[in-house]
Amino acid sequence: MSELLKQARAWLAQDPDPDTRAELSGLIERADLDTLTARFGAKLEFGTAGLRGELGAGPNRMNRVTVMRAAAGLAAVLGPGKHVVIGYDARYKSDVFARDTAAVLTGAGVHASLLPGPLPTPVLAFAVRHLGADAGVTVTASHNPPRDNGYKVYWNDGSQIVPPVDGQISAAIDAVGRVDGLPLGPPYAERGLDGAAPGTFTELGEDLVDDYIEAVTALPLGTARTLKVAYTPLHGVGAGTLTGAFLAAGFASPMAVEEQRNPDPAFPTVAFPNPEEPGAMDLALALAVKIGADVVLANDPDADRCAVGVPVGDGSWRMLTGDEVGGLLGEYVIANTTGERLVATTIVSSTLLGKIAAAHGVRYTETLTGFKWIMRAGEGMVYGYEEALGYSVGADSGLPVHDKDGIGAALTVAAIAAEAKRAGRTLQDLLDDQARRYGLHATSQLSVRVEDLSLISGAMARLRAEPARELGGRVVEGIDDLAKGEGGLPPTDGLRYRLAGDARVVVRPSGTEPKLKCYLEVVVPVEAEVAEARTRAAAGLAALAADLKVTLGL
């Protein structure tokens, strides 16, 4: 107890935030040991996803001390004279964390450039390469709950960091002392908070956003522009940039869900600000029906993901899976680019993109989960996607953004939908065409959220010790233990089951949430009607999910 209170008082003494100081003072005064243990019994670990966690005082929470330590660690790895671009979303404390980062970096002799306001993450990723910076930081928790925030680091290629850089930054963070002893430069030095010689500080202008919009509107977008779009940014930062991109490309402005148009860190109309979550798209789908839209588009709160909804007749709509959108975008990009090209997706995404690439004579590869790996798939990339609604769309000149880009993806989906509409067709028609050509590739996901992370490690251990012989009535023909680095991939905790009938299951712990995720796929040849194949595929996915629930034992 005395050691715990000692740690808490030491943290309190260096904390510059009056909000968390008041919170922590109350916990210490009440000797709330359970809460203090939750805050000080562990710490947020800096990894390839950076930092992400609940807001609050202590090393196991996101706060100004945690952020300043992260910035100091990054500065130590980079060294003086380097250039870092900093972006942020509209979550609680995001702007404060961004300016804290700038102050620590400039105090360490680093040139810091701050984006001109809360903006989509892909604008930050674009800016790193566009400005020739050495690194980038964006303060965001993407689609996490309102109480969370995060800190993501990009390297000079404009993509998220991977080993060994993440480990070097993590070690440097561990070596940081008290943050009240750090030299602070602009934007705080002029306020008298520190007298050390700072690096330089730049507040970037809106022309950077214009440059980003110019880059994404240079994508192959065809000539059709007649399209009615219902759109939601889910209370995030996507609306302004997406609308600007649509207008610059010659499309009409999408009709946005009024209740969700403006940034709001409370995300008051949704349980989770993630377009994949049940209920999150209800208002957008209702708007689509009301205005007679051709397509629904959505971004997550930092606008690096894109969700798509389509009409299915009788006034009904459905949201497409990330794999369905991934297949549509992939074939469109391949058809509208030339030369020696590479397309990539992850080991948990549908196998459809590989078949599309083979049919068009284009190189294809699979990577570990996450865009940090997709963007390092190889030379000549014109397209990459992951099933979790992340897409990076390119042209002959390459990818304008070396990360997932919900704005560029939305713009390209609109181009595909407008071309289809001009021909009297829909996105659903295009999906049916792909099913006839390549077989119906149906995917779904089974996720189990836990409070105790040991349940996940225990489940993975059981799966390895007692390999399944059959799932969903299909014989298990092979199991790849991804921890062994199967197929030349870096080792990762996961299992891939290859099943009879071209079906597949991948099981892996989530890298950002306390979840065990299972990715299911069945492939059904279209022998008559696509609708009949969809019915068979749905039954196959349901059988796999039912068996997995029993096999996982959670």
mmCIF file of C-alpha atoms in Angstrom, residues 342-347 353-354 357 362-367 373-374 376-378 381 489:
data_model
loop_
_atom_site.group_PDB
_atom_site.id
_atom_site.type_symbol
_atom_site.label_atom_id
_atom_site.label_comp_id
_atom_site.label_asym_id
_atom_site.label_seq_id
_atom_site.Cartn_x
_atom_site.Cartn_y
_atom_site.Cartn_z
ATOM 1 C CA LEU A 342 1.331 -5.387 -56.826
ATOM 2 C CA VAL A 343 -1.849 -5.698 -54.764
ATOM 3 C CA ALA A 344 -1.857 -6.889 -51.173
ATOM 4 C CA THR A 345 -4.097 -7.858 -48.321
ATOM 5 C CA THR A 346 -3.718 -9.652 -45.000
ATOM 6 C CA ILE A 347 -3.866 -13.269 -43.921
ATOM 7 C CA LEU A 353 -8.216 -10.557 -54.140
ATOM 8 C CA GLY A 354 -5.652 -13.242 -54.948
ATOM 9 C CA ALA A 357 -5.020 -10.600 -59.296
ATOM 10 C CA VAL A 362 -1.028 -8.851 -61.432
ATOM 11 C CA ARG A 363 1.296 -9.718 -58.544
ATOM 12 C CA TYR A 364 -0.391 -10.516 -55.230
ATOM 13 C CA THR A 365 0.829 -11.050 -51.701
ATOM 14 C CA GLU A 366 -0.496 -11.532 -48.177
ATOM 15 C CA THR A 367 0.863 -9.882 -45.048
ATOM 16 C CA TRP A 373 2.599 -4.612 -42.826
ATOM 17 C CA ILE A 374 0.486 -4.084 -45.940
ATOM 18 C CA ARG A 376 5.673 -2.957 -46.725
ATOM 19 C CA ALA A 377 4.408 -5.691 -49.033
ATOM 20 C CA GLY A 378 6.748 -4.803 -51.904
ATOM 21 C CA MET A 381 1.905 -1.394 -54.939
ATOM 22 C CA LEU A 489 5.797 -14.024 -42.539
#
